[in-house]
Every structure is written in structure tokens, then in C-alpha cells.
CSV table of C-alpha atoms (C1' of nucleotides) in Angstrom, one decimal:
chain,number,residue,atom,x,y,z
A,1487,UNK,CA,56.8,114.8,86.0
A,1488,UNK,CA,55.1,116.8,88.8
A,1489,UNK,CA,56.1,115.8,91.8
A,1490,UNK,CA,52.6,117.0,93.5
A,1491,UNK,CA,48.9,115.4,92.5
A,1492,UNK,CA,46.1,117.0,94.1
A,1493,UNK,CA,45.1,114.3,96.3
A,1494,UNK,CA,41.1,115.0,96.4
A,1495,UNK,CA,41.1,114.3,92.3
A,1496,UNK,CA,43.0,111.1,92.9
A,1497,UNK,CA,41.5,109.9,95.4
A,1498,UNK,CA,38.2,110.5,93.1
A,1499,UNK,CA,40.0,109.0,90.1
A,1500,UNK,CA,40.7,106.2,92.1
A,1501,UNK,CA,37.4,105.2,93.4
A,1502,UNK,CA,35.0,106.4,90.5
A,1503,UNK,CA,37.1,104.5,88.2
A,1504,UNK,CA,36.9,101.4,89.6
A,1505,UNK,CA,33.1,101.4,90.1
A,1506,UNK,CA,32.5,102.2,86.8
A,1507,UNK,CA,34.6,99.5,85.6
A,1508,UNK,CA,33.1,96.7,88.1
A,1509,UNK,CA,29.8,97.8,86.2
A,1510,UNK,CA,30.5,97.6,82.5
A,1511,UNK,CA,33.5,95.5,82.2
A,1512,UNK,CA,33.6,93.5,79.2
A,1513,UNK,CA,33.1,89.7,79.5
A,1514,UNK,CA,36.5,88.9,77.5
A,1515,UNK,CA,38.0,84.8,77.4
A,1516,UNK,CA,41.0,85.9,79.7
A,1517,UNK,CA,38.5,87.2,82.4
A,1518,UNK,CA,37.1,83.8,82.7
A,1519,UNK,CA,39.0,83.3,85.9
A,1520,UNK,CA,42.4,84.4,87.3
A,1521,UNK,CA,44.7,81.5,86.2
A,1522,UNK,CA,48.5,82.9,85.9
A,1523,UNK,CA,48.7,80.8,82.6
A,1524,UNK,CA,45.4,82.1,81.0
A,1525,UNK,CA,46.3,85.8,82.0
A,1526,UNK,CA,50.2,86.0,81.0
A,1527,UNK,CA,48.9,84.2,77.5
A,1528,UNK,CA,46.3,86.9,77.2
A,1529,UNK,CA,48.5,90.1,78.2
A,1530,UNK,CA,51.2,88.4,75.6
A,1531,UNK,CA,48.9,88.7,72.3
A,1532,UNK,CA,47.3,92.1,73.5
A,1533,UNK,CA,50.7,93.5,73.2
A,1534,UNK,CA,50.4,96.1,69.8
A,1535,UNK,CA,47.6,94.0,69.2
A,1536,UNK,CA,43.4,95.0,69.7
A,1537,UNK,CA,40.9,92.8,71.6
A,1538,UNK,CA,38.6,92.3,68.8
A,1539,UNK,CA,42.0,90.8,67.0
A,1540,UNK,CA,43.3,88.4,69.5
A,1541,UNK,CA,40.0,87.1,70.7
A,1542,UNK,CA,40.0,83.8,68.0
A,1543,UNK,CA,43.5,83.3,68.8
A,1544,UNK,CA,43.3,83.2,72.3
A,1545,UNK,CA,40.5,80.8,72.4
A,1546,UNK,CA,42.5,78.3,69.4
A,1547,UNK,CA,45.7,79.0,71.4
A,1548,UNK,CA,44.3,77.7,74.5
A,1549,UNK,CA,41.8,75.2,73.3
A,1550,UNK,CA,46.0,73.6,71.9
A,1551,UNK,CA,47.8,74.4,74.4
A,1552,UNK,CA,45.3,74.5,77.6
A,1553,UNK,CA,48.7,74.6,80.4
A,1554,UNK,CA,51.6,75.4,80.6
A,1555,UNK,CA,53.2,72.0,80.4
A,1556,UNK,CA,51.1,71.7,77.3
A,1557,UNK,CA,53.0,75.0,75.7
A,1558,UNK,CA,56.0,73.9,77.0
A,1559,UNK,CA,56.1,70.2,75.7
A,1560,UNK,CA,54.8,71.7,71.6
A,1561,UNK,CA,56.5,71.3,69.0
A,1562,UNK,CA,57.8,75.0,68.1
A,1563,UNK,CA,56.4,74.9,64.7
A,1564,UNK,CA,53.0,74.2,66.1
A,1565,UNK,CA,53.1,77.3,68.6
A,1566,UNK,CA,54.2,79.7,65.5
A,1567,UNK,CA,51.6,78.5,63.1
A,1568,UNK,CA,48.9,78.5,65.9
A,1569,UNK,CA,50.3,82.4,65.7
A,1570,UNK,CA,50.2,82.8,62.3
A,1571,UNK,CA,49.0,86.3,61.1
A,1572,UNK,CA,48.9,87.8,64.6
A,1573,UNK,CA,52.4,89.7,63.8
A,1574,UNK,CA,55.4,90.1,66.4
A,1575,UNK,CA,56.0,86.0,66.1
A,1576,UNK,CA,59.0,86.7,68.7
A,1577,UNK,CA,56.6,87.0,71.2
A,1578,UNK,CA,54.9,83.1,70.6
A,1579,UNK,CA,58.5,81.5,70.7
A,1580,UNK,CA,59.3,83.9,73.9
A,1581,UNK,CA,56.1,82.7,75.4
A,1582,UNK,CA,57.3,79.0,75.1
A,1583,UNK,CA,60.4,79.5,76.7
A,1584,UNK,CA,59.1,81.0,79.5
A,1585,UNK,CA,56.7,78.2,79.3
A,1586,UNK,CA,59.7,75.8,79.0
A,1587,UNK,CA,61.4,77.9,82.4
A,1588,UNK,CA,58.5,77.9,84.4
A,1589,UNK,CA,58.2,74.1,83.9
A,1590,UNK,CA,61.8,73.5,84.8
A,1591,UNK,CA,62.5,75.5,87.6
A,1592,UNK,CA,59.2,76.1,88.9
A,1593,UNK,CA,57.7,73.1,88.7
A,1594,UNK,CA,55.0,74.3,85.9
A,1595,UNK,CA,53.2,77.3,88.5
A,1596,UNK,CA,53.5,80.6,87.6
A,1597,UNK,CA,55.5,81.7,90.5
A,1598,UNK,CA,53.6,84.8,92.7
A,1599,UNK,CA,56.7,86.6,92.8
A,1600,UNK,CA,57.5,90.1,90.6
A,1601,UNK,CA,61.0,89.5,90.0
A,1602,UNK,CA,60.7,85.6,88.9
A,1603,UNK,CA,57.6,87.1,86.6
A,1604,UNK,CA,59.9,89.6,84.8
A,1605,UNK,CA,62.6,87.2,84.8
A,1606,UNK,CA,60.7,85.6,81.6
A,1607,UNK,CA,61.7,86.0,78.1
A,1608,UNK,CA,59.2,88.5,76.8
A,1609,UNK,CA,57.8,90.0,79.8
A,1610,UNK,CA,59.0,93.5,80.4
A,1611,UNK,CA,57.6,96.3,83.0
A,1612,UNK,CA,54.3,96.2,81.8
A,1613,UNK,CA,53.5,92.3,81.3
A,1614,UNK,CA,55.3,91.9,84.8
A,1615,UNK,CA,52.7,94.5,86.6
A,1616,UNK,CA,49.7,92.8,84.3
A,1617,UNK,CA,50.3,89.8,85.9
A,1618,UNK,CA,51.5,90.5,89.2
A,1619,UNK,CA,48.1,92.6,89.4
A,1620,UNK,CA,45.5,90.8,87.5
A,1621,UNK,CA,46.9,87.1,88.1
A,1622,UNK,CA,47.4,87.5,91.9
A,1623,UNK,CA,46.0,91.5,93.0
A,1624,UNK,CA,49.6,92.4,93.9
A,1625,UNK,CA,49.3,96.7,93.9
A,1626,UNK,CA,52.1,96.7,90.8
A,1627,UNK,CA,51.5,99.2,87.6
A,1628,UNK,CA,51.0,98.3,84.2
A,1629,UNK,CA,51.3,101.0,82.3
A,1630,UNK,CA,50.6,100.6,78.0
A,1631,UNK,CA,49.7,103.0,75.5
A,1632,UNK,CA,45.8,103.2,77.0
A,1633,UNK,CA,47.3,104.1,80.4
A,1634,UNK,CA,49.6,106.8,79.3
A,1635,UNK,CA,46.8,108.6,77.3
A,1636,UNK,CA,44.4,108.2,80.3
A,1637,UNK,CA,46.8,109.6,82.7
A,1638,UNK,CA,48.5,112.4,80.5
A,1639,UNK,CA,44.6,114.0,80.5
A,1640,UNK,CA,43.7,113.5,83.1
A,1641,UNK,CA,46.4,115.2,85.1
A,1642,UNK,CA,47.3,116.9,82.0
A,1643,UNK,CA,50.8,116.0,81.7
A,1644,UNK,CA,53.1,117.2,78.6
A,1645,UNK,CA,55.6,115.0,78.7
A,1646,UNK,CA,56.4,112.9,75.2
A,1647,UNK,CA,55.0,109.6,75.9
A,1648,UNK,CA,57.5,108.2,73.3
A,1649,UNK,CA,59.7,108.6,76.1
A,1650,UNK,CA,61.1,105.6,77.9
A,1651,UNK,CA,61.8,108.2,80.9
A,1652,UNK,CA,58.1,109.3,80.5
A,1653,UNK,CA,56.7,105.6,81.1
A,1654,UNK,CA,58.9,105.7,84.4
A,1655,UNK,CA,57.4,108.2,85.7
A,1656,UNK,CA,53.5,107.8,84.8
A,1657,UNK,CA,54.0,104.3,86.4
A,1658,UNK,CA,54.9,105.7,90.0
A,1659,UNK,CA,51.9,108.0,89.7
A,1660,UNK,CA,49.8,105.2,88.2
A,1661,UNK,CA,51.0,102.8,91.8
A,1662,UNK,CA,49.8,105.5,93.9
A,1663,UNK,CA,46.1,105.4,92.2
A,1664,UNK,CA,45.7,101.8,93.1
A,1665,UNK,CA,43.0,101.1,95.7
A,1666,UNK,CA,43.7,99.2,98.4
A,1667,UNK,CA,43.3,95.4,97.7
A,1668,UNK,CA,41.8,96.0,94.3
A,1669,UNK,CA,45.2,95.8,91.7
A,1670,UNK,CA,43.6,93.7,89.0
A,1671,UNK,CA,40.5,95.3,88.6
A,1672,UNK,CA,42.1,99.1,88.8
A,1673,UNK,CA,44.8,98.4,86.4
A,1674,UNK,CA,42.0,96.8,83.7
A,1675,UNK,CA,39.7,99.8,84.4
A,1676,UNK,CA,42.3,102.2,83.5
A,1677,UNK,CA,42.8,100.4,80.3
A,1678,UNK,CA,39.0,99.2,79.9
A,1679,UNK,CA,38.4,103.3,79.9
A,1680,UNK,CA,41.6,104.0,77.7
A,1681,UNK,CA,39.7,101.5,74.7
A,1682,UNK,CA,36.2,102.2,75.2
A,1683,UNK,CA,35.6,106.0,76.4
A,1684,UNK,CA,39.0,107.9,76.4
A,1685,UNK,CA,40.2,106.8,73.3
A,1686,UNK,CA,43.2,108.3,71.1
A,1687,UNK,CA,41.2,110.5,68.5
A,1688,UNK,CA,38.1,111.6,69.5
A,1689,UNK,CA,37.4,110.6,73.4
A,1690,UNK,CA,33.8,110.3,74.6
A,1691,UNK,CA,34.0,112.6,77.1
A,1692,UNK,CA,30.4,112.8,78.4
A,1693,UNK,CA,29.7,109.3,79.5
A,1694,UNK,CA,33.4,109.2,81.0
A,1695,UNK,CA,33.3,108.3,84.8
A,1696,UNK,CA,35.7,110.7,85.4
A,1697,UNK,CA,35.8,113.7,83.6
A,1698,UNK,CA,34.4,116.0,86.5
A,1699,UNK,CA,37.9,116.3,87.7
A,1700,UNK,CA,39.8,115.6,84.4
A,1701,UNK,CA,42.5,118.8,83.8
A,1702,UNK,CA,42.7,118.1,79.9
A,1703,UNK,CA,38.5,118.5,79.6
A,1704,UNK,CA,38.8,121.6,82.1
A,1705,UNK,CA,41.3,123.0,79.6
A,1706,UNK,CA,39.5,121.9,76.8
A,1707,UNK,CA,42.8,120.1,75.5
A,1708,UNK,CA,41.9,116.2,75.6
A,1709,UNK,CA,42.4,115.8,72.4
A,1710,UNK,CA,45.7,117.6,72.2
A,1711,UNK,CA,47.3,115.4,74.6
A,1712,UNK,CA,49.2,112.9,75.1
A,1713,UNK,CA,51.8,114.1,73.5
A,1714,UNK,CA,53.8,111.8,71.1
A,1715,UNK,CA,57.0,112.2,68.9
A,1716,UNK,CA,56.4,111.0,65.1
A,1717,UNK,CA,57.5,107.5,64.2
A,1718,UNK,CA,59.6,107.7,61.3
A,1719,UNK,CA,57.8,106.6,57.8
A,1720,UNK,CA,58.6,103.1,57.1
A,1721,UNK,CA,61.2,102.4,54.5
A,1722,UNK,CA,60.5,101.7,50.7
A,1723,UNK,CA,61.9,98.5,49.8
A,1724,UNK,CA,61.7,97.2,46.5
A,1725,UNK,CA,61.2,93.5,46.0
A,1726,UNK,CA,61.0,91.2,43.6
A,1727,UNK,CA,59.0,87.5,44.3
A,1728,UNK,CA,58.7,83.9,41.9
A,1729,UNK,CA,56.1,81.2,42.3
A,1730,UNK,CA,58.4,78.7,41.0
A,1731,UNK,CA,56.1,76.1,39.3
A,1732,UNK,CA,57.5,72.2,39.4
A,1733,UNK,CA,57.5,69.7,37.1
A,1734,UNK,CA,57.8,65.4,36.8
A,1735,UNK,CA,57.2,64.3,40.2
A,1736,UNK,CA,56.4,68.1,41.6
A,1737,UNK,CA,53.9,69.1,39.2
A,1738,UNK,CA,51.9,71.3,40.9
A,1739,UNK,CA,53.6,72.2,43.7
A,1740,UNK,CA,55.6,75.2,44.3
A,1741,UNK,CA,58.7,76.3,45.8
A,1742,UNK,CA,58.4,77.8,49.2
A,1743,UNK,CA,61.6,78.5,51.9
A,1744,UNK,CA,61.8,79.3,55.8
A,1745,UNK,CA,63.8,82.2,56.6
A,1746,UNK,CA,66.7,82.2,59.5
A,1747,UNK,CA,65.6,81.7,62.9
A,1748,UNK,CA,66.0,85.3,63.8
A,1749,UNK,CA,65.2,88.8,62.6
A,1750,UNK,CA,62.0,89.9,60.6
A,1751,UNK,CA,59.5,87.3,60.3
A,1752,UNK,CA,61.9,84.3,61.6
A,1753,UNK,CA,61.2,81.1,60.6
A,1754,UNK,CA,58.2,81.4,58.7
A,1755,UNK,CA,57.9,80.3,55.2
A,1756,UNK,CA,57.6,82.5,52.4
A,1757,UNK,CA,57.7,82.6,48.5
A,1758,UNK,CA,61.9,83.4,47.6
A,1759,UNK,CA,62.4,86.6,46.7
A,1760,UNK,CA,65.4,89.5,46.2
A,1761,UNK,CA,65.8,93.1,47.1
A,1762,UNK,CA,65.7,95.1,44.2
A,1763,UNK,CA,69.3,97.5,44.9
A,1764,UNK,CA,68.3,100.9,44.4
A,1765,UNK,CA,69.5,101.5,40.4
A,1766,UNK,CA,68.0,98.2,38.7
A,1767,UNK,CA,63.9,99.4,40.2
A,1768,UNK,CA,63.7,101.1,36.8
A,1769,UNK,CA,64.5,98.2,35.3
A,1770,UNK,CA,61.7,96.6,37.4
A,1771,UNK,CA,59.3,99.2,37.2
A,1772,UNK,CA,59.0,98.5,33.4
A,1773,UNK,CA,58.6,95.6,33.1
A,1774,UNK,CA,54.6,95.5,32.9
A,1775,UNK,CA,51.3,93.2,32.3
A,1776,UNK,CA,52.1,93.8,28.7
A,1777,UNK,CA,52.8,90.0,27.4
A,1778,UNK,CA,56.3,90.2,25.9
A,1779,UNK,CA,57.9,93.4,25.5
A,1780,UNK,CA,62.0,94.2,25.7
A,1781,UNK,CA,61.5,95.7,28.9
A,1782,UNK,CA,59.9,92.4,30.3
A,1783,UNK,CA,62.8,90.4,28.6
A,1784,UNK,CA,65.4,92.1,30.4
A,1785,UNK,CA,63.9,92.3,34.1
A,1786,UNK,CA,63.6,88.5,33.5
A,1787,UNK,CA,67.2,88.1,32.4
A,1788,UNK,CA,68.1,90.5,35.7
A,1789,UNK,CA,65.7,88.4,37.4
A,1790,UNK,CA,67.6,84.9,36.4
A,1791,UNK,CA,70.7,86.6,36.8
A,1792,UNK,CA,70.0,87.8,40.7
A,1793,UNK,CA,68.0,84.7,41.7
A,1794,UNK,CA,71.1,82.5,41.0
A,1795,UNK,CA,73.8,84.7,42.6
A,1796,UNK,CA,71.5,84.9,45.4
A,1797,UNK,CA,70.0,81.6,46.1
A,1798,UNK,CA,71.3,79.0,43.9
A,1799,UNK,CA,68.7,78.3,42.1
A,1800,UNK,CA,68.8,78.6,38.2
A,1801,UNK,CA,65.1,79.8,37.5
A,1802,UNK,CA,63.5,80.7,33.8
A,1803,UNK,CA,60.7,83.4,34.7
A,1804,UNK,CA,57.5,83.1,32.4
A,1805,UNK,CA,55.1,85.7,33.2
A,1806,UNK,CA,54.1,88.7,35.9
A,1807,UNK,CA,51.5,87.8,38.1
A,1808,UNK,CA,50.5,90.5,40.4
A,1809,UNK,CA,52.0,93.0,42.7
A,1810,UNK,CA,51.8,93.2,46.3
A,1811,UNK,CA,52.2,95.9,48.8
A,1812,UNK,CA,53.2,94.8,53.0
A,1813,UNK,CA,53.9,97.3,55.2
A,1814,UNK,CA,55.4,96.4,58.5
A,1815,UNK,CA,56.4,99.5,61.0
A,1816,UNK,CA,60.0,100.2,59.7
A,1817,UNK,CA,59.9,98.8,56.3
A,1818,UNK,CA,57.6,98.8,53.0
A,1819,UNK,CA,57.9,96.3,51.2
A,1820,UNK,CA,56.7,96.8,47.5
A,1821,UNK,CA,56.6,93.8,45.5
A,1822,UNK,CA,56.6,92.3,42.4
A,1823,UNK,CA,55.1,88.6,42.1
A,1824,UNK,CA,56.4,86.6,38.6
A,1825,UNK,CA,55.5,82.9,37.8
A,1826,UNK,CA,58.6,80.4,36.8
A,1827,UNK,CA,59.6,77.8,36.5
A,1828,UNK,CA,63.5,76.2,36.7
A,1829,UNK,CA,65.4,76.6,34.2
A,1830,UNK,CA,65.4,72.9,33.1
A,1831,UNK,CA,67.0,73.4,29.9
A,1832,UNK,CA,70.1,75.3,30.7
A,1833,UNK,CA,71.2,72.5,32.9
A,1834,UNK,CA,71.4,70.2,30.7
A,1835,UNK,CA,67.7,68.5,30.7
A,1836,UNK,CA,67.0,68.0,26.8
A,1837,UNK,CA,63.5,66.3,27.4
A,1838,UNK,CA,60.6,65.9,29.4
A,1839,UNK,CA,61.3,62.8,30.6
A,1840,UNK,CA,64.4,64.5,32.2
A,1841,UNK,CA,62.4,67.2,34.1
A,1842,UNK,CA,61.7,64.3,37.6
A,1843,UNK,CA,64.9,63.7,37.7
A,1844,UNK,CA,66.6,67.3,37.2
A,1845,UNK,CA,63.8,68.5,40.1
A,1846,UNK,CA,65.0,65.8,42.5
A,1847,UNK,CA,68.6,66.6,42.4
A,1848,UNK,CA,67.2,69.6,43.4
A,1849,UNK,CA,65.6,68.7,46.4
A,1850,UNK,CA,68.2,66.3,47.4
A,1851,UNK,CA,71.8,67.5,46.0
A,1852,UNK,CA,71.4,71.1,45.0
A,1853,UNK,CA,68.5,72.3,46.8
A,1854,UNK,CA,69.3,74.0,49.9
A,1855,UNK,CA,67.8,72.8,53.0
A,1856,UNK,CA,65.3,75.6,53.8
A,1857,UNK,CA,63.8,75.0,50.4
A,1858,UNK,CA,60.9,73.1,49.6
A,1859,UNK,CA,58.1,71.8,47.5
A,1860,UNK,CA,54.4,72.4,48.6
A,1861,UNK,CA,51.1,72.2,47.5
A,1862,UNK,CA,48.2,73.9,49.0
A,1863,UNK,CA,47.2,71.4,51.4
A,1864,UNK,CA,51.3,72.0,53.4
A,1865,UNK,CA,49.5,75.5,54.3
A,1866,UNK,CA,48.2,73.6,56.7
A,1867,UNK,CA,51.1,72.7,58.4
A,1868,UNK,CA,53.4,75.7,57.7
A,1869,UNK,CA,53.5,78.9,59.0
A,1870,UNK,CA,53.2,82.1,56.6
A,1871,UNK,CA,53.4,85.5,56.7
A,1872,UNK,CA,50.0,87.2,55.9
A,1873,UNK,CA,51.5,89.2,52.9
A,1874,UNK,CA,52.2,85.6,51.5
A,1875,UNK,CA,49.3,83.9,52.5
A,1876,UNK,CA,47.4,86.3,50.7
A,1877,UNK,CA,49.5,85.8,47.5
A,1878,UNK,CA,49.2,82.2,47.2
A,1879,UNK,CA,45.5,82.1,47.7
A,1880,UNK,CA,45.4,84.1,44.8
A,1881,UNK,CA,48.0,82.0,42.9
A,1882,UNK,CA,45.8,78.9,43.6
A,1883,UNK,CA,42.0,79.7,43.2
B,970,DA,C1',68.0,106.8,72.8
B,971,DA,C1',67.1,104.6,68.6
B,972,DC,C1',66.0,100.7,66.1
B,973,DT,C1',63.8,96.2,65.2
B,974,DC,C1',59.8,93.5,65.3
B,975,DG,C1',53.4,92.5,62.1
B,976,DG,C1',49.2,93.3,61.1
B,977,DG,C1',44.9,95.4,61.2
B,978,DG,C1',41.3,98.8,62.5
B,979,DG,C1',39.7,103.5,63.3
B,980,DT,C1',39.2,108.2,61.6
C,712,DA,C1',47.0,108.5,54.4
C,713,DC,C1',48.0,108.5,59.0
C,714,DC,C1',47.7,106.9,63.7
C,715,DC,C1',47.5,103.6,67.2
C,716,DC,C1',47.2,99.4,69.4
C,717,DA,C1',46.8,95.7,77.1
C,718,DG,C1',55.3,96.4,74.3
C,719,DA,C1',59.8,93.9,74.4
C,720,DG,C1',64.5,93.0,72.9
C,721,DT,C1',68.7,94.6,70.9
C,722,DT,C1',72.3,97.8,69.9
DNA sequence: AACTCGGGGGT
DNA sequence: ACCCCAGAGTT
């Protein structure tokens, strides 16, 4: 990072910014007023996430939960399904402790203090400098992805924003733009300019308030910088789902599960399914719409076979339903959707009449405790993924 | 420093 | 297809 900024273009920057964002700044939900609460909600779901995207949840999310007592006194399971689909869930149950600390020990106001603020589970450098800025107009940074891009062209730096290091050092220079008594509104125009005029592909250069004195326009490289690293590709992962159909008393419901309380997609529900290991996707893979063929056979018997070793539960697959593709950043899940139902018969049931009973065993003997029977109307209550959301729509209509 | 953690929109 | 998004936590 240079160490020296030509004053005269920051200075500019500064100012010409800032009136061009007190002009055309967007009448968002969070800019309603400046309540601590309704801003550190706000700058929790923009995080990896676009305006146009949070908007709807942030007006649900604080039509529920309008304080922070209110988020701090929810049930959990009401906070993540208010969250469902908007990805990173972490960051809803990391709001609610900090709602839950800032209740406790201090007194349910969002303390005006930076290191109390960062102190809070899921605020890091740049949710601290968002609030401390836009929540109170203290002169702190709050430097994200817009930020970084805006900055690297204008003063042309070359440094690999996928840096942590990098991030360090564009927040010093981004504390020295502030104007004096004017933190919130700076920090937003950066940002404001970042997603409306100086955006990642092809920036829109003419109407920008401050490309007079930007370096990357004068070298005609704005849209080679910033740099960035490559993410790695995310990985394949083969997987293999069952909408297991129930019978007696659980005809037509199915059987849904919650995964562990941390790691991907904690505690949500979802349909049970396996990783395929590496040398049975042929196997898989051949196993087609076709309706009974000796390749279908056999990734049922694999399927029965695996499902039992892995969960307990004895399953008799019928038919392949669909496939489904979900990619998250680091892993690509491809997947494989069959219909089932449990395997009534090779535990002994010799009747229909048997078929109640046998199920609830399951539910109260056998059937492990995240396991449970739903019909459509429980996807009211419960708190999906959208990969499966999207899947039992399908299985239902 | 590298990896984990969602999901969708823009190009 | 690929990139990126008002990033943070863990290892």
C-alpha cells in the first residue's frame, strides 16, 4: 500500500462523493432512521447478500422482531425460519446472541462504543465500522467488497483484494477520506457508488461523480482492477435423496430430519440423504427414468443397503423422481431424488393393518430424534434449505 | 493464510 | 459458465 495519496484528489474524492450521494441516495427500509437495532439488522443480511434480495426480509424480519428485546426473547427456530432462503443461517442465530448480550449486559441499547460493538458474535471489522458510522457518525471505516473495488481504481492500487492484509490497508486510507462529521453518509456513498455507478464488470464511468481524478479511468484500466485471486471451483459431491412416503396413521406425510446444530446448513430440515463415495456414482449414474431395469435394481439395493448403515432406517425405494443440482461456494452438490417408502415387510409387518403400528415404533422406539413426519402444511413451521424447498414443492403439486 | 459458510443476480 | 455480492468464524 502506498504510503502517499495525493491530497488534492482526496480531498476532491471526499467532498464530490458525498454530495453526489446526499443527492441520489436510495430510499432503502434501513435508512428510515438511524436506530442501532434497525441498522446492525440491516448491515447483518447485506453481508454476501444484494439489496434487491434482503429488502422483503428485512421488512418481515422487523415487522417479528421490531427490538432488540423482541429478537432476544424468540424462539430460535422462529428467527431461522424468518431467515429461511437468505443463505449464511450462522449469521441469524449470531444476530440473536448479540441480541441476547446486548439485552443482558447492556440493558437492551446498542452500546455507542467500537469495541463493545465488535465484541458481538458476528460483527467483524466491517459491521463494527457500519455501525459505529452509520448508527452513531463515529469517523470509523467499513470497508466490503464495493469499497475495495472503488478505492483500488480510484487510486489505482494493485494489491489482491483477496488479501486479508489488503483490507487492512485500504481501511486506513478509507478513515482518512472521511469528512469531518459526516461518517454515515461517506461510508454509504462509497458503497451507494460501488452498486450503482462503479460496479464490478462494466462500471459507468461517465455519470460517476468522481472520475475527473480517478487513476484507473486516466489509465484506461477500470476494468482491469481490482485485482482478485480465483476462488477455487466448488467441489463435486455426489448425493443421493428419498421422499420416504408413510403409511397407517402417516399416510401422506413424509419423512423429513434437522441436521446438527453446527456446520453447513445447521439445524434446518431437509429430505435424508447419503454421499455417494467416489466408486459406487457409476452405480448411481445408471440407474435412469427407465421404469425397471437391472441397473435401477441394484442402485436400489445399494440405496437400502447405505440408508440403513447410515441412518437406521430400513427403507424399500420405489421409483426416481427427479434430480437436483445446489451449489453452495465450496461444494456442489449433485443429487439424485428417489420416492420410498419403509421397508414394512422385511421387518416383520405381514399386513396392512400392521403398517400404523410398525410406523409408530418408528417414531417413538426406533426413529431417531431428529426424524420426523410432515405434511405440507409443517413447511410452515420448519425451516428448509432452498434446494429442498424447491424439491418438495415439486414432490407435492 | 486457507477453509467454511447460501443463494441469487448480472454479464 | 463465471463472477460477485454492504463478510465472519474457524483452523
Amino acid at each position: 500500500m502506498e504510503a502517499i495519496h495525493n491530497e488534492e484528489a482526496k480531498s476532491y474524492f471526499s467532498r464530490e462523493l458525498l454530495t453526489w450521494y446526499r443527492r441520489i441516495k436510495r430510499d432503502l427500509p434501513w435508512r428510515m432512521n438511524q436506530d442501532p437495532y434497525r441498522v446492525w439488522v440491516s448491515e447483518i443480511m447485506l453481508q454476501q447478500t444484494r439489496v434487491d434480495t434482503v429488502i422483503p426480509y428485512y421488512e418481515r424480519f422487523m415487522n417479528k422482531f421490531p427490538t432488540v428485546r423482541a429478537l432476544a426473547e424468540a424462539p430460535e427456530e422462529e428467527v431461522l425460519k424468518c431467515w429461511e432462503g437468505l443463505g449464511y443461517y450462522s449469521r441469524a442465530r449470531n444476530l440473536q446472541a448479540g441480541a441476547r448480550e446486548v439485552v443482558q449486559r447492556y440493558g437492551g441499547i446498542v452500546p455507542d462504543d467500537k469495541a463493545a460493538v465488535a465484541g458481538l458474535k458476528g460483527v467483524g471489522p466491517y459491521t463494527t465500522g457500519a455501525i459505529m458510522s452509520i448508527a452513531f457518525n463515529r469517523p470509523e471505516p467499513a470497508v466490503d467488497g464495493n469499497v475495495m473495488r472503488v478505492l483500488s481504481r480510484y487510486f489505482c492500487l494493485e494489491d489482491d483484494i483477496a488479501k486479508p492484509a489488503t483490507r487492512v490497508g485500504i481501511e486506513k486510507l478509507a478513515q482518512s477520506l472521511i469528512p469531518k462529521g459526516a461518517a454515515g453518509d461517506f461510508n454509504q456513498a462509497l458503497m451507494e457508488l460501488g452498486a450503482l455507478v462503479c460496479t464490478p464488470k462494466s462500471p459507468s464511468c461517465l455519470p460517476c461523480p468522481v472520475m475527473e481524478h480517478c487513476s484507473a479511468r486516466w489509465a484506461g484500466r477500470e476494468t482491469e482492477l481490482p485485482i482478485k485471486t480465483k476462488a477455487k471451483p466448488p467441489r463435486p459431491e455426489k448425493r443421493v435423496a428419498v421422499i420416504i412416503t408413510g403409511t397407517g396413521a402417516y399416510e401422506g406425510k413424509i419423512l423429513v430430519r434437522q441436521r446438527p446444530d453446527t456446520g453447513l446448513l445447521a439445524q434446518m430440515w431437509e429430505l435424508p440423504h447419503l454421499l455417494v463415495p467416489k466408486d459406487q456414482e457409476p452405480l448411481i449414474d445408471a440407474a435412469d427414468q427407465s421404469e425397471s431395469n437391472a441397473s435401477t435394481a441394484e442402485a436400489g439395493e445399494w440405496l437400502t443397503r447405505s440408508m440403513e448403515a447410515e441412518t437406521g432406517l430400513l427403507i424399500r425405494p420405489d421409483r426416481w423422481l427427479m434430480d437436483a443440482d445446489h451449489v453452495f461456494s465450496h461444494i456442489h452438490w449433485k443429487m439424485r431424488i428417489y420416492l420410498a417408502d419403509l421397508g414394512l415387510d422385511a421387518i416383520g409387518a405381514t399386513g396392512a393393518s400392521l403398517a400404523a403400528e410398525t410406523a409408530a415404533a418408528y417414531e417413538t422406539g426406533s426413529l431417531r430424534s431428529e426424524y420426523r413426519w410432515i405434511g405440507p402444511e409443517d413447511m410452515e413451521t420448519l425451516a428448509f434449505p432452498n434446494v429442498f424447498i424447491r424439491i418438495l414443492r415439486e414432490y407435492w403439486t
